[in-house]
Coordinates of C-alpha atoms and ligand atoms in Angstrom, one line a residue:
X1 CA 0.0 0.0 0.0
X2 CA 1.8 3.9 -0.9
X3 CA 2.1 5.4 2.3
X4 CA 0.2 8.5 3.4
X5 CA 2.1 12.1 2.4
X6 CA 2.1 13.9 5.8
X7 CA -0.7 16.5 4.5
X8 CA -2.8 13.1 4.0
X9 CA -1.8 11.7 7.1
X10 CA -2.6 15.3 9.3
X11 CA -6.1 15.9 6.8
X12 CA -6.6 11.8 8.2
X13 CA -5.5 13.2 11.8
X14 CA -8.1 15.8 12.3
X15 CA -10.9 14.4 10.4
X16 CA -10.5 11.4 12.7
X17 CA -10.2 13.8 16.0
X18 CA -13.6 15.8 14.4
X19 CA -15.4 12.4 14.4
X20 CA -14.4 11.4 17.7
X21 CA -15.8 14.4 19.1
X22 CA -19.2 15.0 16.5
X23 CA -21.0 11.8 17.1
X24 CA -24.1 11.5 16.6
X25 CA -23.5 13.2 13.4
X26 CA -20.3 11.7 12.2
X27 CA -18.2 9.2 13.8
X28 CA -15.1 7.1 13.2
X29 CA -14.8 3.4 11.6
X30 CA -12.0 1.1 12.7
X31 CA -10.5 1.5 9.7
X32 CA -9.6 5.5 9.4
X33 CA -12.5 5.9 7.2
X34 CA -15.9 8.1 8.5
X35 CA -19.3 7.5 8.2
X36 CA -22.5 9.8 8.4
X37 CA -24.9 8.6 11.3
X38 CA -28.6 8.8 10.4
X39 CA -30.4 10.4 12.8
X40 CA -33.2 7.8 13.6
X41 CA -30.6 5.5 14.2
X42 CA -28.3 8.2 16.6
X43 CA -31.4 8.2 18.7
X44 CA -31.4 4.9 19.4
X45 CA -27.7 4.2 19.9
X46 CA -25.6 5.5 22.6
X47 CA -22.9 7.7 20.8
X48 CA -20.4 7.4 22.4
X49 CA -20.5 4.0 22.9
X50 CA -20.4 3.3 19.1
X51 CA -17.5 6.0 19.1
X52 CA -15.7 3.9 21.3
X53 CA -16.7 0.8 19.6
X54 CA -15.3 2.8 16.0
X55 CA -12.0 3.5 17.8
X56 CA -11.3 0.1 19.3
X57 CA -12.3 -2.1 16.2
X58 CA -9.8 -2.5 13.4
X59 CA -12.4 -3.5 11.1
X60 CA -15.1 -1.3 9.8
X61 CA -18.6 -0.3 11.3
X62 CA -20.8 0.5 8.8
X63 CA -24.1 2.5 9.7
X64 CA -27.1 3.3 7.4
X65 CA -25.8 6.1 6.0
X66 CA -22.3 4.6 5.1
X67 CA -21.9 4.3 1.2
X68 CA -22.1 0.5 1.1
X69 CA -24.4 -0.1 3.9
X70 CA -27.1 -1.4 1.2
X71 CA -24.5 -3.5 -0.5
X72 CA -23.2 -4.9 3.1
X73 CA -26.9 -5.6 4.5
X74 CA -28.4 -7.8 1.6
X75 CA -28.0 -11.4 2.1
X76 CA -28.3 -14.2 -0.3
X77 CA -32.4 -14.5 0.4
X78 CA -33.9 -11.7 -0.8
X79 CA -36.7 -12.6 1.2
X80 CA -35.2 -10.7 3.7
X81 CA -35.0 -6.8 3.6
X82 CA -34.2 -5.8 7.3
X83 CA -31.9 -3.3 8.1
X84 CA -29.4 -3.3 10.8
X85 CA -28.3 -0.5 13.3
X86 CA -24.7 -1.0 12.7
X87 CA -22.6 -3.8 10.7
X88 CA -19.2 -4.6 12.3
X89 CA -17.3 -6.2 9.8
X90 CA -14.6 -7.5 11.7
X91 CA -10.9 -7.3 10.2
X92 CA -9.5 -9.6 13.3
X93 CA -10.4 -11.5 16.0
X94 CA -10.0 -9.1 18.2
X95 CA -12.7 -6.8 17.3
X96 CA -15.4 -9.5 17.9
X97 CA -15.5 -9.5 21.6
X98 CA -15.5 -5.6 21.1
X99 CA -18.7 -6.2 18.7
X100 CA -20.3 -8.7 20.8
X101 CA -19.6 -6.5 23.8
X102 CA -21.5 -3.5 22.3
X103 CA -24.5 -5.2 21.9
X104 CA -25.3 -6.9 25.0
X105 CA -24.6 -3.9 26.8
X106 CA -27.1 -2.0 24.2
X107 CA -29.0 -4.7 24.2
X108 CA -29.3 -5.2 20.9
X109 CA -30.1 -8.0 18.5
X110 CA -27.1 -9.7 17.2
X111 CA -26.6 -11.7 13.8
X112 CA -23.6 -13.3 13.1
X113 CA -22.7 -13.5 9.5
X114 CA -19.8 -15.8 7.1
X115 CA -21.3 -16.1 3.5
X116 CA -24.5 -14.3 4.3
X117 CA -26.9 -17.4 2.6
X118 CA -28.9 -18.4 5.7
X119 CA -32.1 -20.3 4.1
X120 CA -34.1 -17.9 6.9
X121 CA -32.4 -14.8 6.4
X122 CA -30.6 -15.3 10.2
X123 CA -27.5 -13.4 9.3
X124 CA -29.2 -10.2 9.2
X125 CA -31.3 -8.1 12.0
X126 CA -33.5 -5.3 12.0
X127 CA -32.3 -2.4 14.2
X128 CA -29.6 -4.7 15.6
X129 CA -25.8 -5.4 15.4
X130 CA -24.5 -8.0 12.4
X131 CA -21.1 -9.3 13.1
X132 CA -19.9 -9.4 9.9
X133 CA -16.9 -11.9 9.2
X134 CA -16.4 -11.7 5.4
X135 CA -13.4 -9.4 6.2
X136 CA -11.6 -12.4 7.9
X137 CA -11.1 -15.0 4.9
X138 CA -8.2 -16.4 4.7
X139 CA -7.0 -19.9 4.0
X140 CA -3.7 -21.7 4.4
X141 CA -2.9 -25.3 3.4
X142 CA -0.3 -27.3 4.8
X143 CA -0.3 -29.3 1.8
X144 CA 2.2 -32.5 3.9
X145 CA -0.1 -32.6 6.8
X146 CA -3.1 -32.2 4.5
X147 CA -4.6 -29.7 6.8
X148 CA -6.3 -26.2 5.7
X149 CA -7.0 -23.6 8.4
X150 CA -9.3 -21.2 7.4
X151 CA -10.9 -18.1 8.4
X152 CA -14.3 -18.0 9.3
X153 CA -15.0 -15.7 6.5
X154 CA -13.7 -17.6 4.0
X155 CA -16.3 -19.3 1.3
X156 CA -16.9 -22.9 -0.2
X157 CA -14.8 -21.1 -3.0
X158 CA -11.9 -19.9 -1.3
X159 CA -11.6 -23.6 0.8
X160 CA -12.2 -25.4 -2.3
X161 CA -9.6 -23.2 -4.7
X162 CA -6.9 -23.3 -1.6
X163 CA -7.0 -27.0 -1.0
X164 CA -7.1 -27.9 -4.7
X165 CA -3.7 -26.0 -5.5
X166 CA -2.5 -29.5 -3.6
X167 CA -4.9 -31.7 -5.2
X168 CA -6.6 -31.9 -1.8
X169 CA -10.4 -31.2 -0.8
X170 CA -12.8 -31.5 2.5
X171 CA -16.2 -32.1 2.0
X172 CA -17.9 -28.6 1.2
X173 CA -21.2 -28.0 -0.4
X174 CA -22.4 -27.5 -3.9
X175 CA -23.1 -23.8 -4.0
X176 CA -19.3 -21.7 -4.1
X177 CA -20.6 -18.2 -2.4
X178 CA -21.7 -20.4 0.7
X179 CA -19.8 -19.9 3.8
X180 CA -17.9 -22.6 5.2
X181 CA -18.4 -21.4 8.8
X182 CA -22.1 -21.2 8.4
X183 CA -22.4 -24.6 6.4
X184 CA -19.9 -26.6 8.5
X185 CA -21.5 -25.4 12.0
X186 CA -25.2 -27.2 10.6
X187 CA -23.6 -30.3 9.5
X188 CA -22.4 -29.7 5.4
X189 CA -22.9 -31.8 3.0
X190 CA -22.0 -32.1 -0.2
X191 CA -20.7 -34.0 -3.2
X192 CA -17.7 -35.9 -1.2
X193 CA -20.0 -36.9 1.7
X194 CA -20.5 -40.3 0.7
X195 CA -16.4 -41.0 0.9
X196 CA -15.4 -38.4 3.3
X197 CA -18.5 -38.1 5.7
X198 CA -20.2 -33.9 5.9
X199 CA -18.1 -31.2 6.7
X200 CA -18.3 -31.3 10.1
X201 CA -16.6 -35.2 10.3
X202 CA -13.5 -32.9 8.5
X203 CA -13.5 -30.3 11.1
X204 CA -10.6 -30.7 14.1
X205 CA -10.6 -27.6 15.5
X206 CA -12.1 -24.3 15.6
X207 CA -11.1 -21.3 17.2
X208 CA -14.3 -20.0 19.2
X209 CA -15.2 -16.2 20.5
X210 CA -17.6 -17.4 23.5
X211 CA -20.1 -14.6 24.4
X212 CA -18.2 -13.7 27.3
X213 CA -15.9 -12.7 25.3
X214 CA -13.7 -15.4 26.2
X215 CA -11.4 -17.3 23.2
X216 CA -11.8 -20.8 23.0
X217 CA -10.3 -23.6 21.3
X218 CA -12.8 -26.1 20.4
X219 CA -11.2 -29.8 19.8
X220 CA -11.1 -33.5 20.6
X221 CA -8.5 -32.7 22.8
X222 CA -9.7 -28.4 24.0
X223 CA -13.4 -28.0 25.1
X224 CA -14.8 -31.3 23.8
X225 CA -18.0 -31.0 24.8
X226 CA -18.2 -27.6 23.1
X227 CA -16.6 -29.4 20.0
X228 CA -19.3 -32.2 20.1
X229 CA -21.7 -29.3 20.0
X230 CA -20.4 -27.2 17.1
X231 CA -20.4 -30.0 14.9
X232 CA -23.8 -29.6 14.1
X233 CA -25.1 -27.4 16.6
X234 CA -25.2 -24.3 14.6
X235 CA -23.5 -21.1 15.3
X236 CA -25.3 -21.5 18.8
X237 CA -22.4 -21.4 21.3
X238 CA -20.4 -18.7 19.9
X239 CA -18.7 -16.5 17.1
X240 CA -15.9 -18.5 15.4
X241 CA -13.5 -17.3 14.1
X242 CA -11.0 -20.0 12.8
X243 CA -11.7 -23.4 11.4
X244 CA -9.1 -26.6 10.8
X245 CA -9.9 -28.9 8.1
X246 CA -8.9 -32.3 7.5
X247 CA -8.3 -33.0 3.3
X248 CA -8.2 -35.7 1.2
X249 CA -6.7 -36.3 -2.3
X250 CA -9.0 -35.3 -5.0
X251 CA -8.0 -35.3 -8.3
X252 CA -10.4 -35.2 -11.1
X253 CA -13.9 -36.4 -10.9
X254 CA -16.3 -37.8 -13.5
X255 CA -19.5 -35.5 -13.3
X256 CA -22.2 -33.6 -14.7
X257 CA -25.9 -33.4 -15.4
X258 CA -28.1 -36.2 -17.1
X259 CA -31.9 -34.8 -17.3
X260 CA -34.8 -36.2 -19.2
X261 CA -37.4 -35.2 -20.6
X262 CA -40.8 -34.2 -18.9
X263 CA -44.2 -36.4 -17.5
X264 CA -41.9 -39.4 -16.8
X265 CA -41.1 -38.5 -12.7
X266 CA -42.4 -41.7 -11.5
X267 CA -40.5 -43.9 -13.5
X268 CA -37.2 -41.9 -13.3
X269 CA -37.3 -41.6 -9.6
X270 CA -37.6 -45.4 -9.1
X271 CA -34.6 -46.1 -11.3
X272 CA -33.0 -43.4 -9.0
X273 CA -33.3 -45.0 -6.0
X274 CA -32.2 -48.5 -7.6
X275 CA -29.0 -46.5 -8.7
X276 CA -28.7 -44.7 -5.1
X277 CA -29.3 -48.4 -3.3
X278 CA -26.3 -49.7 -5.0
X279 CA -23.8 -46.4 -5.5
X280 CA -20.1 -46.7 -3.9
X281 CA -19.2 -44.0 -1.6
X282 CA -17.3 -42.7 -4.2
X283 CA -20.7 -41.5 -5.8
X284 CA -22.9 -38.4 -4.9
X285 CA -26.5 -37.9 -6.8
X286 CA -28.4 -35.3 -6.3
X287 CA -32.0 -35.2 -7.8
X288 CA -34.0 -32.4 -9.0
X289 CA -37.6 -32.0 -9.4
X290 CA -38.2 -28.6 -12.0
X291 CA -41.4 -27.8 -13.6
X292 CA -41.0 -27.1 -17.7
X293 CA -44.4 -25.9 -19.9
X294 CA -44.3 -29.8 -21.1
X295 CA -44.5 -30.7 -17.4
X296 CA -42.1 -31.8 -14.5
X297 CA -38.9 -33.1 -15.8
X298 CA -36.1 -35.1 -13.6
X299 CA -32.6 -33.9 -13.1
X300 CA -29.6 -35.8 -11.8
X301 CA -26.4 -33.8 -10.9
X302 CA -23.9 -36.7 -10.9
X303 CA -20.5 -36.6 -9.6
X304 CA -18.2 -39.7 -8.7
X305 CA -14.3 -39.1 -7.1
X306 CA -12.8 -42.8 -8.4
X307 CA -11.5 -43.9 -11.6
X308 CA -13.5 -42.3 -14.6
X309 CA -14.0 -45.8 -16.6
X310 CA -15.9 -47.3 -13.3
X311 CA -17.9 -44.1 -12.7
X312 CA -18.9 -44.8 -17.0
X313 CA -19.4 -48.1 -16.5
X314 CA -21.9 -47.2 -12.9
X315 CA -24.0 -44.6 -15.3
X316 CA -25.0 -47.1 -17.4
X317 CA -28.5 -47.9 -16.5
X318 CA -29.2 -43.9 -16.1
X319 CA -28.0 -43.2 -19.9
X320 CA -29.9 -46.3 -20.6
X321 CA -33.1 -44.2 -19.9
X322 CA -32.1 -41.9 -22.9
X323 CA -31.6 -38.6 -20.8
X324 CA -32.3 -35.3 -23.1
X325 CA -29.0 -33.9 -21.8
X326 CA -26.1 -35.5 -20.5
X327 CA -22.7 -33.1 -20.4
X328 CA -21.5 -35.8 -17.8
X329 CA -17.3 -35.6 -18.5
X330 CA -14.2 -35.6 -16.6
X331 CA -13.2 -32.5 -15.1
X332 CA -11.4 -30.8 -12.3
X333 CA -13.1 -30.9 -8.9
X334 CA -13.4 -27.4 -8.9
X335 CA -15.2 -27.2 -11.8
X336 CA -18.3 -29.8 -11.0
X337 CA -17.9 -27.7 -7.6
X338 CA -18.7 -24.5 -9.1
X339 CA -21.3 -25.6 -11.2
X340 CA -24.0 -25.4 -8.6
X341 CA -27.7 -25.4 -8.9
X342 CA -28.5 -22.4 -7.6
X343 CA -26.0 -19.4 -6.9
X344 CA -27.8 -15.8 -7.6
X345 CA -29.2 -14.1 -5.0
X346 CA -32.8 -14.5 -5.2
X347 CA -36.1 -14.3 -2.6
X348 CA -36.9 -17.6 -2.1
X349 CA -38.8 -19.8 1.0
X350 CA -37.3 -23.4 1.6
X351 CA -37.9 -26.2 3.8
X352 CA -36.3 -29.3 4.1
X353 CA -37.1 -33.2 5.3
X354 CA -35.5 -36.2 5.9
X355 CA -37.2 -39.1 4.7
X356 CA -35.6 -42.8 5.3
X357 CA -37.2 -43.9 2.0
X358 CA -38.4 -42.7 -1.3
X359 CA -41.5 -44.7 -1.2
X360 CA -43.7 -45.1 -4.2
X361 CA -46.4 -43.3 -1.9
X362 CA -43.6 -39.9 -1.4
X363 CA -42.5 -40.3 -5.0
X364 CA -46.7 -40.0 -6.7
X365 CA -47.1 -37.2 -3.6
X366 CA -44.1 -35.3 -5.0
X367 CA -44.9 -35.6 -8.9
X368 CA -47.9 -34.8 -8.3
X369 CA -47.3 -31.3 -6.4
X370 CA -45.0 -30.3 -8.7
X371 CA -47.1 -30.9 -11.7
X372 CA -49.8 -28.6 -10.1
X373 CA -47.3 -26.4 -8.4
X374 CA -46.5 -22.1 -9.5
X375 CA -43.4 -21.8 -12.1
X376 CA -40.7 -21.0 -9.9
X377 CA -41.0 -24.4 -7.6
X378 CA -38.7 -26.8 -7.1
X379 CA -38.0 -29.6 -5.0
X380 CA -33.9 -31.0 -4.7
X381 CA -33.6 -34.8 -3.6
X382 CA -29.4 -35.4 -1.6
X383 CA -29.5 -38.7 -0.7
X384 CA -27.9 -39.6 2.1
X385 CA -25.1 -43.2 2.3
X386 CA -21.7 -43.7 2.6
X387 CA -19.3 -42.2 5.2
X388 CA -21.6 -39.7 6.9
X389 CA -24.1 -42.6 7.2
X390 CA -21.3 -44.8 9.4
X391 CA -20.6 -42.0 11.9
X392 CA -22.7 -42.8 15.3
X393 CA -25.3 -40.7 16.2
X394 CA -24.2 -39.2 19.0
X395 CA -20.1 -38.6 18.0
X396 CA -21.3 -35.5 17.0
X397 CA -24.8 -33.1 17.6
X398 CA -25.2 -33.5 13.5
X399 CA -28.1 -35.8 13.4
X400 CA -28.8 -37.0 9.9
X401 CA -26.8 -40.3 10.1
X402 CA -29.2 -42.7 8.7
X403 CA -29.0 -43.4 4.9
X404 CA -32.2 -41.9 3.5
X405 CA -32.9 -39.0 0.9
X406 CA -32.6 -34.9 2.9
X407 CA -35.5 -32.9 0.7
X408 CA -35.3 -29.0 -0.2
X409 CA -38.5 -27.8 -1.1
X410 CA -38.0 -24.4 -2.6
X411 CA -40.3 -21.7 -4.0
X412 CA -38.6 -18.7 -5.5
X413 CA -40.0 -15.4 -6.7
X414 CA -39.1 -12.6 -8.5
X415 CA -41.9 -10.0 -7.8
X416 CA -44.0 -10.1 -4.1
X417 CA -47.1 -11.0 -6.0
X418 CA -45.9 -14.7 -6.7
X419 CA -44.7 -15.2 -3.1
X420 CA -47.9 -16.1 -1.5
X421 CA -48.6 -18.8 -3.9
X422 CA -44.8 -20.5 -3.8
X423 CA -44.9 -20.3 0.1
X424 CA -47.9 -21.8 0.2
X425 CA -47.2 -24.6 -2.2
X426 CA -43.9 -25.3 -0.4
X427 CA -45.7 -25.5 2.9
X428 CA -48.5 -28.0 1.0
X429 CA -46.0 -30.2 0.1
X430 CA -44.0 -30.5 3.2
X431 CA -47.3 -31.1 5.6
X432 CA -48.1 -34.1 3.0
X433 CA -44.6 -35.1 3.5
X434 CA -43.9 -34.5 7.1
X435 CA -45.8 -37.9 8.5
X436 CA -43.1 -40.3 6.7
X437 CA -40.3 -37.9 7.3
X438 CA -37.8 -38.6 10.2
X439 CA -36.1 -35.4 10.9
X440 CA -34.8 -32.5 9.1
X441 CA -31.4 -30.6 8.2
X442 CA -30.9 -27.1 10.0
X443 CA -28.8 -25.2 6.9
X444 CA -31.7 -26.2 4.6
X445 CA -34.3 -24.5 6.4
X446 CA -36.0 -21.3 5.9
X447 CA -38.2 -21.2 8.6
X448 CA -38.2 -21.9 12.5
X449 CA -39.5 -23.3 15.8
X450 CA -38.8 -25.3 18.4
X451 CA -40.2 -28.5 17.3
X452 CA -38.3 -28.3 14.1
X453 CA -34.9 -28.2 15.9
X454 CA -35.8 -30.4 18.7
X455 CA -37.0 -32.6 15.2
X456 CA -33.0 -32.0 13.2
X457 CA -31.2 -33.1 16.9
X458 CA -33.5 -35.7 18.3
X459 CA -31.8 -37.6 21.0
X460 CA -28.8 -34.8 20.9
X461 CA -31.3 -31.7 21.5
X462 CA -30.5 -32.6 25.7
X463 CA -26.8 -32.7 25.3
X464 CA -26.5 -29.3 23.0
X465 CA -29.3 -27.6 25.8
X466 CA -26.8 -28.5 28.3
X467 CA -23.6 -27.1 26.4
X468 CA -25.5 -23.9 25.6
X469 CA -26.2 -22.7 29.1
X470 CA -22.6 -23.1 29.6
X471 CA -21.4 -20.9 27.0
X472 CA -24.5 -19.1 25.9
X473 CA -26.8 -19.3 29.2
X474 CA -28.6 -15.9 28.2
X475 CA -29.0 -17.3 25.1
X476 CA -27.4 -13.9 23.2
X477 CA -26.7 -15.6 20.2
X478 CA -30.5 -16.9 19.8
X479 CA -30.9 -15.5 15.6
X480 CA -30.3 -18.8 14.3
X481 CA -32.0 -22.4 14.6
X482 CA -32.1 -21.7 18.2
X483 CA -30.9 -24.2 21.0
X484 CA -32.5 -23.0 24.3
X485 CA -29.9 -23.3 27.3
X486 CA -31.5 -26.1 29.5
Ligands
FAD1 C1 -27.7 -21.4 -2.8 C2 -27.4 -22.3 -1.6 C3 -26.8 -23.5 -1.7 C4 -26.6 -24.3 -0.6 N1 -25.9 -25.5 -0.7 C5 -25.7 -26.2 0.3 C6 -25.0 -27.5 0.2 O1 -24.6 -27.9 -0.9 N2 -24.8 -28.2 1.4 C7 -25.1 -27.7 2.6 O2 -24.9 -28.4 3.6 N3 -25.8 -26.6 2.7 C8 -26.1 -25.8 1.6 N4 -26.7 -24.6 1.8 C9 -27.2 -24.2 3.1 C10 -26.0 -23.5 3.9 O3 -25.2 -24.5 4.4 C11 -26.5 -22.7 5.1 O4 -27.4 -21.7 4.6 C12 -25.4 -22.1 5.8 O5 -25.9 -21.7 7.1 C13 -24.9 -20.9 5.1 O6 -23.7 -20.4 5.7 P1 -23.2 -18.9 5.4 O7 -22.1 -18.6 6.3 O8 -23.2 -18.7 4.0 O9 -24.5 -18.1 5.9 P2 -24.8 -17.0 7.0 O10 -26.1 -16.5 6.7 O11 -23.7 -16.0 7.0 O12 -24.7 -17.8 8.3 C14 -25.8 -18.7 8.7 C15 -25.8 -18.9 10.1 O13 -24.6 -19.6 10.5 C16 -24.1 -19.1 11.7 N5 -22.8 -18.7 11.5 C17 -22.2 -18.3 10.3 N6 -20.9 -18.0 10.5 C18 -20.7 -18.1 11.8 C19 -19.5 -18.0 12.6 N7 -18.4 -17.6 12.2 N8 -19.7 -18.2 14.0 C20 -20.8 -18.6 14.5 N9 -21.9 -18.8 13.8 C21 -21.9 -18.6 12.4 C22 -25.0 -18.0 12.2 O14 -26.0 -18.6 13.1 C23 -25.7 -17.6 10.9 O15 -27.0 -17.0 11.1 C24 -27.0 -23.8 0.7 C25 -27.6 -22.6 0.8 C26 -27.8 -21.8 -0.3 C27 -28.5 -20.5 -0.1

């Protein structure tokens, strides 16, 4: 960076002694740079506590009248329009007991935000404080120990592009804006679950901001309850700020898309779970139900991490069903990583089940919603074997470890007047669902309540109750798929 002349540096100076003095009407961010306080929001906050908050972070704080306080309040659901009181976007780990401080003493709602693609819009708050990590993204790989440490800020992208310079990966999801914080905290899965278990069966440590301000290490061997709990648990027991990674060697893979033509859902899906009931871990297959004019047509995204000839020879029977498309090749990993279903911001409502089986009865009750269903409806079909089917239940608070298929139901608009009818048809389907379901995955939902997370932990929900009241007992962090302390 050039360095400051000294008329810069003494403009800088005073500007900064100005702003230290003016709030409510001007005050200081952590990084030399000034923002204009709004006056609604000056009434609310205590000025001189957000001055001193300014001066002690080294990151920025963004208020509403900052130039890119729109940009740095959307999140990846445009569903969610709030708009926060300050955003702290934290250059170190240092400013985040600052941050947390400032808000439980203003009592203030807090969000906590990595990639910014909660399902249910949790990484934003109205009139509250968003701890904004995105600043703090960086990844090292120590390619002989095959371990990446990374950043809590850091993306699916920036773990995936890291680790790959080494031929090396961890399991990360499908979608490369995601957070890895955010995805890895809920579980994570994705297309290398079936060798190498979710995300969370990578993680083996992660450096942990508890409330109290107190750092943490979180390990088998540091806090291992608290380690138990974060592997799964959400971002309930406090603001991480550094994850380890296990890798693996991933070379390239054999995948693409195979999808066939429309009104033939029934028959497709059965041949899919034939395929599923007999894939090597090696395989991943993710379905997609997507209405067309002709009707619902069937998508498989297919991936598969051993030899290329094998993965050929295992697609048979799907190519024998004449798909309309099928740009299934050898590429790099990164490359059938990137190419995920869904990666623009867009307003959307999701939900999410777990069924044990795709049973002829789920398979006619899904064709038949989505025949009837609005445009922009989908429903995405992960089935679950492998790896991060042989983990126990209770080695970690992650609680999908049955093989069986994890559903996203998903209705997306573009304009408010579509939104009551997608939410509505997502909710339809899910009710008809929900008696043969067993459980559901926290990252994949977009709405809330106790019975649904008591539903995603089952027999863990008294263990992580436990863990909270020790590091979250006022339950602070509580804008997320919420664990009350016990
Ligand atoms: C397009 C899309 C594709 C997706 N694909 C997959 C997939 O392939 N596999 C999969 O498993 N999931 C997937 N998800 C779901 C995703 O895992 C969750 O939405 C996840 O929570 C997003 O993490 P984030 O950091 O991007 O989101 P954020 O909205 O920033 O965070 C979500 C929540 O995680 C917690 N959190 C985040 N960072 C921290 C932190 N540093 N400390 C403490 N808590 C924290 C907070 O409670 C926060 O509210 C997808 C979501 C979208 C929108």
């Amino acid at each position: 960076m050039a360095k400051a002349t000294r008329r810069q540096f003494l403009q800088q100076t005073a500007s900064a002694a100005a702003a230290l003095h003016a709030f409510p009407m001007r005050a200081l961010a952590g990084n030399g740079k000034h923002f204009e306080a709004a006056p609604e929001i000056a009434d609310r906050l205590d000025a001189a506590a957000v001055r001193k908050l300014a001066s002690q972070v080294r990151g920025q704080v963004i208020s509403p009248a900052a130039r890119d306080y729109e940009s740095s309040r959307l999140v990846f659901n445009r569903a969610f329009d709030r708009h926060p009181a300050l955003i702290v976007r934290c250059a170190e780990t240092g400013d985040i007991p600052r941050a947390l401080e400032f808000a439980q003493r203003q009592n203030l709602p807090l969000a906590v935000r990595g990639g910014g693609h909660s399902r249910a819009g949790f990484s934003v708050c109205e009139g509250g404080v968003v701890i904004d990590l995105s600043g703090m993204a960086r990844v090292e790989v120590d390619a002989d120990k095959r371990v990446a440490r990374a950043e809590s800020g850091a993306l699916v992208r920036d773990l995936d592009r890291a680790s790959q310079r080494f031929g090396l990966a961890t399991t990360l999801g499908g979608c490369p804006t995601v957070g890895i914080a955010g995805l890895t905290l809920g579980g994570g899965e994705g297309q290398l679950m079936g060798k190498y278990g979710a995300a969370c069966d990578n993680l083996i440590s992660a450096q942990i901001v508890a409330v109290d301000g107190r750092q943490v290490e979180a390990s088998q061997y540091s806090n291992p309850d608290l380690f138990w709990a974060i592997r799964g648990g959400g971002g309930n027991f406090g603001v991480v700020t550094a994850l380890e990674y296990r890798l693996h060697p991933v070379g390239d893979v054999l995948a693409g898309t195979l999808m066939y033509s429309a009104g033939r859902v029934p028959e497709l899906l059965e041949a899919y779970v034939k395929f599923v009931a007999a894939a090597p871990d090696e395989v991943s297959i993710v379905g997609g139900l997507l209405p067309s004019e002709q009707g619902t047509r069937f998508r498989m995204g297919f991936f598969y991490c051993g030899p290329p000839g094998q993965g050929n020879e295992l697609l048979k029977p799907l190519r024998a069903l004449k798909p309309e498309v099928d740009d299934v090749r050898v590429k790099p990993y990164q490359e059938a990583q990137e190419a995920g279903f869904l990666s623009s911001p867009v307003a959307h409502f999701q939900t999410d089940l777990f069924l044990p089986e795709l049973t002829a009865e789920a398979i006619a009750t899904m064709a038949t919603a989505t025949d009837h269903g609005p445009p922009n409806t989908r429903v995405f079909i992960v089935p679950f074997f492998g790896a991060v089917t042989r983990v126990g239940l209770s080695a970690t608070s992650f609680a999908l470890r049955a093989p069986g298929y994890e559903l996203d139901i998903v209705g997306l608009w573009n304009a408010t007047a579509e939104k009551a009818a997608a939410v509505e048809w997502v909710k339809s389907l899910r009710d008809k669902l929900r008696p043969i379901s067993r459980g559901v995955y926290v990252n994949q939902l977009g709405d809330t309540s106790e019975e649904l997370v008591r539903s995603a932990y089952g027999a863990n929900y008294a263990r992580l109750a436990e863990i909270k009241r020790k590091f979250d007992p006022e339950n602070v962090l509580r804008l997320n798929q919420n664990i009350k302390p016990a």
